Tab-separated table of C-alpha atoms in Angstrom:
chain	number	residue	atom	x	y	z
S	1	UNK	CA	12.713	12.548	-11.826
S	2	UNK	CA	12.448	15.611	-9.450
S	3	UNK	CA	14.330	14.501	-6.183
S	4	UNK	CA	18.240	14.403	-7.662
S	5	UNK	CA	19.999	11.843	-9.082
S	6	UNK	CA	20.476	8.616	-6.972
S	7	UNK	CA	23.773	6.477	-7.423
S	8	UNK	CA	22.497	2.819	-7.582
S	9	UNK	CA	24.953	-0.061	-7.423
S	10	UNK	CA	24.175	-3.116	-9.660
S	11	UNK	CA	21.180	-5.102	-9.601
S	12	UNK	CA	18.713	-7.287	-11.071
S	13	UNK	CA	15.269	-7.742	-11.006
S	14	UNK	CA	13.742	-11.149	-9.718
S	15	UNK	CA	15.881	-13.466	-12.457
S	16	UNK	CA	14.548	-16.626	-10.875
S	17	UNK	CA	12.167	-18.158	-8.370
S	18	UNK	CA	12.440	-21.186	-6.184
S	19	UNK	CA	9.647	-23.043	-5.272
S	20	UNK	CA	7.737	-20.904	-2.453
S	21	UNK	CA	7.968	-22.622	0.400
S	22	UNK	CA	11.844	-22.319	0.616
S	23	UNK	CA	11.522	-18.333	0.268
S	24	UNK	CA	9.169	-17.638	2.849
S	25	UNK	CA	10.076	-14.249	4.410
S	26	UNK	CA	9.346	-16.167	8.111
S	27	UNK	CA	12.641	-15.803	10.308
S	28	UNK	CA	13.351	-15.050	13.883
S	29	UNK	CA	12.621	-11.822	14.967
S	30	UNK	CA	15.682	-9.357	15.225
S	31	UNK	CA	16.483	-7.550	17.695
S	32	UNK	CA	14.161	-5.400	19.130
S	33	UNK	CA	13.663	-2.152	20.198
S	34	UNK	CA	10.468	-2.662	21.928
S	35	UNK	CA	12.030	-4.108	24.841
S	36	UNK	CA	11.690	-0.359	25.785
S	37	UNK	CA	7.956	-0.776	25.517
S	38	UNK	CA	7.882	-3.935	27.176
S	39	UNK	CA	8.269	-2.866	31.066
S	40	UNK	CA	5.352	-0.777	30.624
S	41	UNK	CA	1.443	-2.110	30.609
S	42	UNK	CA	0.908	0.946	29.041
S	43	UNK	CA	2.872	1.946	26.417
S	44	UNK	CA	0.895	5.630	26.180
S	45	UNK	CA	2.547	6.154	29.414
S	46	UNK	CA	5.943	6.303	28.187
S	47	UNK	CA	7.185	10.313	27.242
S	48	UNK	CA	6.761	11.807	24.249
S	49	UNK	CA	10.280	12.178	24.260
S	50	UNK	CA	10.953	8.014	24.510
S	51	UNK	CA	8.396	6.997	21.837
S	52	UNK	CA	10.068	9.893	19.381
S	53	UNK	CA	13.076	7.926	20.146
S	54	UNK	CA	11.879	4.730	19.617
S	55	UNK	CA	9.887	5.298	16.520
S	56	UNK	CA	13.477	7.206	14.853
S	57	UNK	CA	15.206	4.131	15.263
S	58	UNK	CA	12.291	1.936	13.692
S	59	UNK	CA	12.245	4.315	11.282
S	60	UNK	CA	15.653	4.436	10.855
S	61	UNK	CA	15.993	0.329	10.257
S	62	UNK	CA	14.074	0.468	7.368
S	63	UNK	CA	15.467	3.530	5.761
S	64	UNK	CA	19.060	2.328	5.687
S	65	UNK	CA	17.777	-0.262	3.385
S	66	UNK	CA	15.568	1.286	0.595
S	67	UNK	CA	14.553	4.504	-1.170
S	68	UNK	CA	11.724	6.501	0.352
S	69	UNK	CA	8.085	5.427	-0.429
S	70	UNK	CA	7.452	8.485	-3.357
S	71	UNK	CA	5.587	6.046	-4.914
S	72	UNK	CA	3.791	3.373	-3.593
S	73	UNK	CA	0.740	1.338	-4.738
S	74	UNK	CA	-2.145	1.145	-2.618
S	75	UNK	CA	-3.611	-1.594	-0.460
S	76	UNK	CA	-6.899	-3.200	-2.731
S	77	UNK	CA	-8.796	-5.729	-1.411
S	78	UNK	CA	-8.791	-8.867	-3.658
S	79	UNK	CA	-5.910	-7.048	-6.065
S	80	UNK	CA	-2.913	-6.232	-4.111
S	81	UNK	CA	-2.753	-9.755	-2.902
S	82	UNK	CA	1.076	-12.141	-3.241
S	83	UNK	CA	0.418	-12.635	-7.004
S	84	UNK	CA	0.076	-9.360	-8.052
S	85	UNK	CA	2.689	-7.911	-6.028
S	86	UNK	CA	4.981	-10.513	-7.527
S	87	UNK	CA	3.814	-9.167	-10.866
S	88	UNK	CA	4.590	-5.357	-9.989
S	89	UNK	CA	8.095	-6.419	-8.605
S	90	UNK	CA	9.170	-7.469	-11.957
S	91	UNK	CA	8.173	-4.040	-13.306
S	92	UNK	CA	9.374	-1.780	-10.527
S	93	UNK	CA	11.893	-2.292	-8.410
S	94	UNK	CA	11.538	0.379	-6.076
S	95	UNK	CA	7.910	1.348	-5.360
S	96	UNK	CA	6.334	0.705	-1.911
S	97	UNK	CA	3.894	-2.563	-2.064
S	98	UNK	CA	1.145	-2.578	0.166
S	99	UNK	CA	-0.749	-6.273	1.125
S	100	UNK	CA	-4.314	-6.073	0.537
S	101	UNK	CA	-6.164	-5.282	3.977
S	102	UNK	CA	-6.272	-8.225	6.468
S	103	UNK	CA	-8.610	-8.041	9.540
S	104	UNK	CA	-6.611	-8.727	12.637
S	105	UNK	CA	-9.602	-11.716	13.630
S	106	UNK	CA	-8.616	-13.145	10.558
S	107	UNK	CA	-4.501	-13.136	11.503
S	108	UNK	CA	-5.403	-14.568	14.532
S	109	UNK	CA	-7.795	-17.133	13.408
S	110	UNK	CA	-5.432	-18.543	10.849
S	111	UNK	CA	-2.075	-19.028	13.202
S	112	UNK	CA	-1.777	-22.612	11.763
S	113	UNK	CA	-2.222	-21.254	8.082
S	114	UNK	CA	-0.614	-17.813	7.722
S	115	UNK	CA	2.009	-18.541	5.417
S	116	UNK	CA	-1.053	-18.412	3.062
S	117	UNK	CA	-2.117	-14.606	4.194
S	118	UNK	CA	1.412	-13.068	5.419
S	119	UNK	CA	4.095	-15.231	3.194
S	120	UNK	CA	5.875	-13.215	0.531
S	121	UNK	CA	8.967	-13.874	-1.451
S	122	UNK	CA	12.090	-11.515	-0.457
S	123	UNK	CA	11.570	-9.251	-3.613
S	124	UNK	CA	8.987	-7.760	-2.877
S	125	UNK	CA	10.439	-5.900	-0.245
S	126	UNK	CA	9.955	-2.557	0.411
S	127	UNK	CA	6.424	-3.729	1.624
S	128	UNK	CA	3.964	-2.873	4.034
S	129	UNK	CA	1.141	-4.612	5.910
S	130	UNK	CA	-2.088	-3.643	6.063
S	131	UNK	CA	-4.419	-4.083	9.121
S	132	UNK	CA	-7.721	-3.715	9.527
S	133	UNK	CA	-9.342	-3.635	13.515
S	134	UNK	CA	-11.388	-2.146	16.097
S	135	UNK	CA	-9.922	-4.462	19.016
S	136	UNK	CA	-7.425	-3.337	21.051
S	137	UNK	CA	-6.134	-6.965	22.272
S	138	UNK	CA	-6.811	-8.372	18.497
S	139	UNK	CA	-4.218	-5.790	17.158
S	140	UNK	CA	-1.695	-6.413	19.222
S	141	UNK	CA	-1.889	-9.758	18.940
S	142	UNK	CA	-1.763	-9.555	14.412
S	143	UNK	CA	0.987	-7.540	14.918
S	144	UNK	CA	3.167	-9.504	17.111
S	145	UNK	CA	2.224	-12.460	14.775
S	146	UNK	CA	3.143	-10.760	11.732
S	147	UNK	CA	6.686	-10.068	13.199
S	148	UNK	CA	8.223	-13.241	11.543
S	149	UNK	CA	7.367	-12.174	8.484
S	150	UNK	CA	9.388	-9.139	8.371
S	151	UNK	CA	7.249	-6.672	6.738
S	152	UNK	CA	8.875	-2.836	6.336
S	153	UNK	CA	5.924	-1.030	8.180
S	154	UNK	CA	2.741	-2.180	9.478
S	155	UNK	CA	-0.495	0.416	8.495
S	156	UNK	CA	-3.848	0.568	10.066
S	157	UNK	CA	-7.023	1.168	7.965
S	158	UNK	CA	-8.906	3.962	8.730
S	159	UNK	CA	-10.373	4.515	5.417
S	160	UNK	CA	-12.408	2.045	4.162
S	161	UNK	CA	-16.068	2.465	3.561
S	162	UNK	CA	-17.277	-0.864	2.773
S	163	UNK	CA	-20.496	-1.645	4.858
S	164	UNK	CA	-18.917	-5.080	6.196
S	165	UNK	CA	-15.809	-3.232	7.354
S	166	UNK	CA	-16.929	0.670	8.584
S	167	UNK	CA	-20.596	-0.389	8.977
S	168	UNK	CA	-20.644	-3.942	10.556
S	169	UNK	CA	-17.214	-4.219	11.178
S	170	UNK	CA	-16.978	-0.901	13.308
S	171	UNK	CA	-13.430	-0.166	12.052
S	172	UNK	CA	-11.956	1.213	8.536
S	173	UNK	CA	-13.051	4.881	7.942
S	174	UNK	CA	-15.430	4.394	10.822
S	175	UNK	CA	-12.485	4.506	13.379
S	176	UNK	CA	-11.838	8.100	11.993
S	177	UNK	CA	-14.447	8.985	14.162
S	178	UNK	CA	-12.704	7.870	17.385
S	179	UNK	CA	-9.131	9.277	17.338
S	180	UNK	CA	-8.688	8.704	20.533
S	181	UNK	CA	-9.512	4.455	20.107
S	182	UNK	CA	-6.816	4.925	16.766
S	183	UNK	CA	-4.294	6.924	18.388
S	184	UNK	CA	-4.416	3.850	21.472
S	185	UNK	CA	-4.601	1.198	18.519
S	186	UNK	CA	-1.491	2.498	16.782
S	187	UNK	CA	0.306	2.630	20.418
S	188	UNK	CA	-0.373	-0.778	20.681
S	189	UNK	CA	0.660	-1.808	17.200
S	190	UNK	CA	3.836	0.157	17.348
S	191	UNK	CA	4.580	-1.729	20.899
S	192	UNK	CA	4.570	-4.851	19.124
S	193	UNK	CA	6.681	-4.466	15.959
S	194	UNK	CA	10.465	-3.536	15.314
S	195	UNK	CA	9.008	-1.515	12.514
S	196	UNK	CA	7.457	1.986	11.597
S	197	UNK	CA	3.582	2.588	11.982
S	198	UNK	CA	1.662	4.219	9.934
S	199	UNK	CA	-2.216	4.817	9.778
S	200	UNK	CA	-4.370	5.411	5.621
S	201	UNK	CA	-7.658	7.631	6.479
S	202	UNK	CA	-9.621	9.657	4.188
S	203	UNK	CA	-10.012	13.469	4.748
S	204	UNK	CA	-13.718	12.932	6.846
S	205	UNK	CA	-16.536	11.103	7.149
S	206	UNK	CA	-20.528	12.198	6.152
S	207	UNK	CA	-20.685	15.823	7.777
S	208	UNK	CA	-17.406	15.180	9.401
S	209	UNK	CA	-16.132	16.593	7.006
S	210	UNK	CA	-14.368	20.127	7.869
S	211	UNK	CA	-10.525	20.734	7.679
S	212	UNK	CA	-10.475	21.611	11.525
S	213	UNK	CA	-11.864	17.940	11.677
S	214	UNK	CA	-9.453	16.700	9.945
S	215	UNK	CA	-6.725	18.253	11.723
S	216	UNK	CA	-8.031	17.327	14.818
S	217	UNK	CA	-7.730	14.128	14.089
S	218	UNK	CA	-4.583	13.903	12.799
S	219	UNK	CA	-3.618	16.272	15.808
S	220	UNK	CA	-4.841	13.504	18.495
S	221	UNK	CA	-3.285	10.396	16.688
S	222	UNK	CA	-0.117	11.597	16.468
S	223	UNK	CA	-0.183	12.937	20.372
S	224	UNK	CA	-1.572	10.148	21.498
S	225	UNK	CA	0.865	7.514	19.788
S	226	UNK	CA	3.880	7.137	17.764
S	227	UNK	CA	2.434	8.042	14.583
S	228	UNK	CA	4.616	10.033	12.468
S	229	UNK	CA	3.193	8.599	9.052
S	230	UNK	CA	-0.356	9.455	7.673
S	231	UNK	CA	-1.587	8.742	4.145
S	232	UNK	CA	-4.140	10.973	2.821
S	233	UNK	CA	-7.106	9.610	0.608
S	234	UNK	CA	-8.310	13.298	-0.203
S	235	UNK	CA	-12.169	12.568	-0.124
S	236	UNK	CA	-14.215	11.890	2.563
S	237	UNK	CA	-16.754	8.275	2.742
S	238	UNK	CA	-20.001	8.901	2.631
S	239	UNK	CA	-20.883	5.597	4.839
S	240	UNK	CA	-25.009	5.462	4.019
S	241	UNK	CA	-26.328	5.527	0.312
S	242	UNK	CA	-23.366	4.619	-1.886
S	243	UNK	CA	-21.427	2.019	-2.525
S	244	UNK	CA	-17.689	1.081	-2.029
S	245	UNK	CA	-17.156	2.054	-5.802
S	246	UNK	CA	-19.185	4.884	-5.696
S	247	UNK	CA	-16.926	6.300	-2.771
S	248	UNK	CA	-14.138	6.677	-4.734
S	249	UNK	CA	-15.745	8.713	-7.467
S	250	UNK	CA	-18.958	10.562	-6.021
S	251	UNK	CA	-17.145	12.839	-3.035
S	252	UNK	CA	-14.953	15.623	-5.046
S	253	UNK	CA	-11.232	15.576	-4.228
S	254	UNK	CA	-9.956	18.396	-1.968
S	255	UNK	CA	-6.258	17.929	-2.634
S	256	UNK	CA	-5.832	21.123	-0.970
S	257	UNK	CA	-6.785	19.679	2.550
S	258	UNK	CA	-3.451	17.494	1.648
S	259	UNK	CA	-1.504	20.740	1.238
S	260	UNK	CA	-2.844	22.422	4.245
S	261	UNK	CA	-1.726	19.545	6.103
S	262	UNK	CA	2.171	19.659	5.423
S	263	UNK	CA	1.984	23.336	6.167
S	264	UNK	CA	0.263	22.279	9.756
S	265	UNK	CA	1.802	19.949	11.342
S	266	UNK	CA	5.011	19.995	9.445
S	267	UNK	CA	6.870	17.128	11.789
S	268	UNK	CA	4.649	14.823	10.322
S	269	UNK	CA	5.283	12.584	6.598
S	270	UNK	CA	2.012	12.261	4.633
S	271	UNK	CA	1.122	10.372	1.109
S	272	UNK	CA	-1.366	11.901	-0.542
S	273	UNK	CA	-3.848	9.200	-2.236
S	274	UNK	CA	-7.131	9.504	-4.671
S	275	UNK	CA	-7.622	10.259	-8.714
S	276	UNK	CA	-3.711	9.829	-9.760
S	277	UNK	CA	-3.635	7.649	-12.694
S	278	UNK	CA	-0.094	8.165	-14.269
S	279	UNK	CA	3.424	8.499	-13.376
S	280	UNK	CA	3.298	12.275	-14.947
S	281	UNK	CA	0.834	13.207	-12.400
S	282	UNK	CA	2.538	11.631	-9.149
S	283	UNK	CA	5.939	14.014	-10.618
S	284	UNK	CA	3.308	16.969	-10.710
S	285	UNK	CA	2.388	16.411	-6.936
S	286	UNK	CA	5.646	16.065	-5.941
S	287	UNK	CA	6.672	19.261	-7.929
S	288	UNK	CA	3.844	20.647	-5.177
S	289	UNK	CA	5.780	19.693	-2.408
S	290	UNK	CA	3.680	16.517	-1.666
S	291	UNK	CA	5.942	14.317	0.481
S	292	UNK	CA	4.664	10.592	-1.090
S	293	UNK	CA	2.412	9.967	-3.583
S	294	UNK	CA	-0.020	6.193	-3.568
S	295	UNK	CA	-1.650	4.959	-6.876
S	296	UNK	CA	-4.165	2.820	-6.796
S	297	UNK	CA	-6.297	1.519	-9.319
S	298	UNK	CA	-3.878	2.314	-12.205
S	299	UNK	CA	-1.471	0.454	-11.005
S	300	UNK	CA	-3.453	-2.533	-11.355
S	301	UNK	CA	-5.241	-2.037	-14.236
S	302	UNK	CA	-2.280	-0.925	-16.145
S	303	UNK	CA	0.707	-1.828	-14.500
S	304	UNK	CA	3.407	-2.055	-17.654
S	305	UNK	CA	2.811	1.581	-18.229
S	306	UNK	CA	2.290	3.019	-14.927
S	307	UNK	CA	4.764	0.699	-13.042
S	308	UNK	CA	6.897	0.318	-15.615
S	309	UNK	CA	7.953	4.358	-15.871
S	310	UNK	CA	8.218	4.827	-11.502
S	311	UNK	CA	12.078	3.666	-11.206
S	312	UNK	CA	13.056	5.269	-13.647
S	313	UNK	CA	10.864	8.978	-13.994
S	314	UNK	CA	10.281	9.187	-10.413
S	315	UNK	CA	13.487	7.459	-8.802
S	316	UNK	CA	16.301	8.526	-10.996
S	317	UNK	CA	17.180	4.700	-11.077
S	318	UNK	CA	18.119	2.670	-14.152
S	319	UNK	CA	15.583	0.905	-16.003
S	320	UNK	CA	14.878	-2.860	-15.360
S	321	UNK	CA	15.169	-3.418	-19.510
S	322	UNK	CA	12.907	-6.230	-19.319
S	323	UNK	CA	10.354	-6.435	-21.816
S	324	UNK	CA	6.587	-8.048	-21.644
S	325	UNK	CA	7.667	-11.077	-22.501
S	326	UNK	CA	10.588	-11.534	-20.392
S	327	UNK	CA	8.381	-10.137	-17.341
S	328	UNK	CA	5.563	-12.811	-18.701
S	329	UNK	CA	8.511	-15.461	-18.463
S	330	UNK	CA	10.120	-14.696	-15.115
S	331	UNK	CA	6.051	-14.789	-14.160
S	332	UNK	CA	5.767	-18.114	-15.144
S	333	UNK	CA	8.064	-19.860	-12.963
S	334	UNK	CA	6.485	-17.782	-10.119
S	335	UNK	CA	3.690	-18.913	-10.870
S	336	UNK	CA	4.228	-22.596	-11.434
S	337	UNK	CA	6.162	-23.030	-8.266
S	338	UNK	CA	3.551	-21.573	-6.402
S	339	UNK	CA	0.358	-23.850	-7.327
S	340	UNK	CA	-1.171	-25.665	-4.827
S	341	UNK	CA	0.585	-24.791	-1.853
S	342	UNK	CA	-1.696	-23.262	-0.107
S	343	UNK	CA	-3.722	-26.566	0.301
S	344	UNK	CA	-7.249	-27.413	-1.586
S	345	UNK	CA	-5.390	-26.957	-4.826
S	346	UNK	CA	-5.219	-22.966	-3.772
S	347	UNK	CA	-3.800	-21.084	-5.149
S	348	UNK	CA	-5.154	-22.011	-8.893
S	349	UNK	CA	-4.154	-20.911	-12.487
S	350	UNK	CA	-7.316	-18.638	-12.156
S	351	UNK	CA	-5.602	-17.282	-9.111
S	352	UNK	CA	-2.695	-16.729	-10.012
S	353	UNK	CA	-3.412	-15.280	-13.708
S	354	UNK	CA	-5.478	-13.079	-12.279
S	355	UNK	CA	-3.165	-10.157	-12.473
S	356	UNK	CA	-1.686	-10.660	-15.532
S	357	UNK	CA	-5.165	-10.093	-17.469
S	358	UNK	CA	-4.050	-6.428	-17.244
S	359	UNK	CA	-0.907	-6.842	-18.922
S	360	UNK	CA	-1.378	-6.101	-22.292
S	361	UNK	CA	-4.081	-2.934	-21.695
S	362	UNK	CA	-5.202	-1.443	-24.492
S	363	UNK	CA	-2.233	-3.194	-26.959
S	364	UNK	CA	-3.110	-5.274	-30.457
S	365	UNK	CA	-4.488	-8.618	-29.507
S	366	UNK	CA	-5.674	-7.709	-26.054
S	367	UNK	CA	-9.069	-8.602	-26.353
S	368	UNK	CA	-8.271	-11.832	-28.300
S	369	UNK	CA	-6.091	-12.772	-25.147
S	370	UNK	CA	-8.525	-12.524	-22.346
S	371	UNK	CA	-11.255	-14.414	-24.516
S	372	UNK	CA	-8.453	-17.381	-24.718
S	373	UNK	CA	-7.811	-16.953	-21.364
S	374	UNK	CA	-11.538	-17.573	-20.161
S	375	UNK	CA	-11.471	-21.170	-21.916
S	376	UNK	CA	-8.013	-21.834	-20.672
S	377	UNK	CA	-9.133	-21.546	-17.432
S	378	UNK	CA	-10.948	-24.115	-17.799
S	379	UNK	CA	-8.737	-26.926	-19.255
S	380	UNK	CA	-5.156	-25.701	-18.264
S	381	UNK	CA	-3.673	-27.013	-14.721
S	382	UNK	CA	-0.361	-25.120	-14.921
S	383	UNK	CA	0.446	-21.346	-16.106
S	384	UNK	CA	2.743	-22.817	-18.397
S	385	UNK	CA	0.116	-24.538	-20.418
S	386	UNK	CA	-2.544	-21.261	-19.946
S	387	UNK	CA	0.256	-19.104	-21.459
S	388	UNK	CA	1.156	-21.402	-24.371
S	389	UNK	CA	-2.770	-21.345	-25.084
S	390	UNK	CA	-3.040	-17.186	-24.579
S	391	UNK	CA	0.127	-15.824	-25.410
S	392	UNK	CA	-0.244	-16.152	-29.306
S	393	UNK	CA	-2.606	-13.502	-29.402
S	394	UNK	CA	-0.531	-11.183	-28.808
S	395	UNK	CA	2.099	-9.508	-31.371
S	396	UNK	CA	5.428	-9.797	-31.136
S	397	UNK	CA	5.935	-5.974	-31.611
S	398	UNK	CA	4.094	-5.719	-28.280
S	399	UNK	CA	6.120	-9.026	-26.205
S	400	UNK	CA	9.514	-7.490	-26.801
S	401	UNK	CA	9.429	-3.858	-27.601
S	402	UNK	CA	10.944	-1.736	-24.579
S	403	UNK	CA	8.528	0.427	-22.749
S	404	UNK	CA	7.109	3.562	-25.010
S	405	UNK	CA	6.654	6.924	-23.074
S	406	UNK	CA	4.900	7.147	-20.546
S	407	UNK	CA	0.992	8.213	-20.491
S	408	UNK	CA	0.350	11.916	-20.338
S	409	UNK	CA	-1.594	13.146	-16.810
S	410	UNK	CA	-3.894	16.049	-16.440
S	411	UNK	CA	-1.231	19.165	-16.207
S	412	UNK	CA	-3.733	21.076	-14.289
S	413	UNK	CA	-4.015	18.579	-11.468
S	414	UNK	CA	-2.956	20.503	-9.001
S	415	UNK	CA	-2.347	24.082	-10.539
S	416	UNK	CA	-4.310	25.873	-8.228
S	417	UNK	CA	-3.767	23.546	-5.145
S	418	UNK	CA	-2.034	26.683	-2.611
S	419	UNK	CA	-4.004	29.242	-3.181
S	420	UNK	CA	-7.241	26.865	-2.079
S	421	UNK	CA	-5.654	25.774	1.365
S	422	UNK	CA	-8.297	26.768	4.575
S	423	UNK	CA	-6.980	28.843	7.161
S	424	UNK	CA	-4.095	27.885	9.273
S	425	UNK	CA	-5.374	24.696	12.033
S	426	UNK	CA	-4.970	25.853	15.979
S	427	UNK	CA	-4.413	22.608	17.617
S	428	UNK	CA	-7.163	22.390	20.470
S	429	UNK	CA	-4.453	20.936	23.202
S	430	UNK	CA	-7.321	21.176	25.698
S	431	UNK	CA	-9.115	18.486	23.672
S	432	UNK	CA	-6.307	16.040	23.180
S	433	UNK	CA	-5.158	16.019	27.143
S	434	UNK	CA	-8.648	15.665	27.901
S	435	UNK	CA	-8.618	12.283	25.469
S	436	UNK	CA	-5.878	11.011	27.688
């Protein structure tokens, strides 16, 4: 743990869970300090001055309440969803959760069902919501119905490269090519929640792809709206030839575009995101003087050893002491108690096990467990039953040893990282008053 020692008063992780409709995070909004925002059809037009203001107190609110977001797990479509989250909550207290991205049409669209997109049990606070839009009207609208819900930031994607979001959809890492439209977006978001904003982008897009690019748009954003919080996928999307997958492995890392970035527009908090697999190597970018640091597939794919090290190696804060079988217990009721209430028999064991497959990764018995979990799938109707069918694959030495050291990261990760920066960024004012 790098940042200093953190006093912590006494707490538990999630000892029990009540059925899930009676711990839906859905209360009346408090109060706000967009009524600033609200005499104005515009909130662009307000000063720079105001919206500083008004984005310190947001900002403020949720500070007050939990550590900052050093490490936070990033927003995955089909994988960050309510079950896993519950999952990594039992691990790690105090990482950030992101949702997985939601389109705005699909917020609005579901007004009668949202409990099933937006509803999340208290614990899983700090968490942020993810957004995903290219209209204007559509975004405000999400956010303002995402209020009641009480999520600790709301985040625009500008980053994704999927063809059905930045190709048909017109928004994700698309939008990076219109800072103008994202710096307006996020004004509009941040006029419609009592909570920070914050926008996920890569470093470019195709031949968009220069640091004076970047910077630019990073420059416009945050002039243009009350951005303050950027995180920083350090490749670019190639949007034509590859695939999703293929994105996040084919265009090289340029962590030093990251770097460059604190040193230029130092007012500014960025996460940097991409190619961090282990608690070791988020400690070694913050030893660099990264602000945040977001894991992504790791997190998921081995959460007891990546999770299971962040309160304790990268917050200073006393371990949880749970083991893998009092996690897989706690689970259980969770899991139970949420069955079927989302209507249709949704969510189902399937569903809901779905995380958990990742559990035991790379431990005795793993294999043996997800081969009994394919035919329990098909018989079991509860997660109690699917566990008493899976569970006895795996040894005891593994269910109820404490967590062993954490997994070793690449110690040259960053090594070089500031003597690769570019050349200082000139902000092109001319250019941003002109987008106005």
């Amino acid at each position: 743990m790098i940042r200093g020692m953190v006093k912590f008063a006494g707490s538990s992780l999630i000892s029990s869970f009540t059925p899930f409709d009676s711990v839906l995070l859905k209360k009346h909004r408090r109060f706000s300090v967009n009524s600033f925002f609200k005499n104005s059809n515009n909130p662009r037009s307000l000063s720079t001055c105001t919206q500083n203001i008004i984005l310190h107190t947001k900002a403020e609110m949720v500070a007050r309440q939990y550590l900052p977001p050093w490490f936070s797990v990033a927003p995955m479509m089909d994988w960050t969803d309510n079950h896993y989250r519950t999952l990594a909550r039992l691990i790690s207290k105090h990482a950030w959760l992101y949702t997985e991205m939601l389109a705005a049409e699909t917020i609005i669209y579901q007004q009668g069902n949202l409990d099933r997109f937006l509803a999340f049990s208290p614990e899983q606070h700090p968490i942020v919501l993810q957004i995903g839009g290219s209209n204007l009207d559509n975004l405000a609208k999400a956010t303002e119905l995402a209020n009641a819900y009480n999520y600790d930031e709301i985040n625009l994607n500008c980053g994704c490269p999927s063809p059905k979001v930045a190709g048909h959809g017109c928004f994700g890492v698309s939008l990076m090519l219109d800072p103008k439209f994202v710096g307006e977006a996020m004004s509009v978001i941040a006029a419609n929640t009592n909570v920070p904003v914050s926008v996920k982008c890569r470093i470019g897009v195709d031949d968009h792809d220069s640091y004076n690019q970047l910077c630019d748009f990073i420059y416009k954003v945050s002039s243009l709206s009350p951005t303050r919080h950027f995180i920083i996928h350090s490749r670019k999307a190639l949007l034509n030839g590859i695939s999703p997958a293929e994105n996040r492995t084919i265009p090289p890392l340029k962590y030093e575009y990251y770097y460059a970035l604190l040193r230029d527009f130092p007012d500014l908090t960025f996460t940097l995101n991409g190619g961090i697999n282990t608690v070791d190597e988020v400690n070694a970018a913050l030893r660099k003087g990264a602000h945040h640091v977001m894991v992504g597939r790791a997190a998921y794919q081995n959460p007891w050893y990546t999770l299971g090290h962040v309160d304790t190696a990268i917050y200073g804060a006393p371990s949880s002491g749970l083991t893998r079988r009092q996690v897989v217990e706690k689970y259980q009721i969770y899991g139970d108690a949420i069955l079927g209430t989302y209507g249709n028999n949704r969510p189902h064991v399937r569903d809901v096990m779905k995380p958990l497959l990742h559990f035991f990764h790379s431990e005795p018995g793993n294999g043996v467990f997800k081969r009994k979990a394919d035919a329990a799938f098909q018989t079991c109707k509860t997660v109690k039953s699917f566990l008493e069918e899976t569970i006895v694959a795996i040894p005891d030495s593994v269910l109820d040893s404490p967590i062993e050291e954490a997994p070793r990261g690449r110690e040259d990760l960053f090594a070089d990282v500031h003597d690769l920066l570019p050349p200082p960024y000139k902000a092109r004012e001319q250019e941003v008053l002109y987008a106005y």
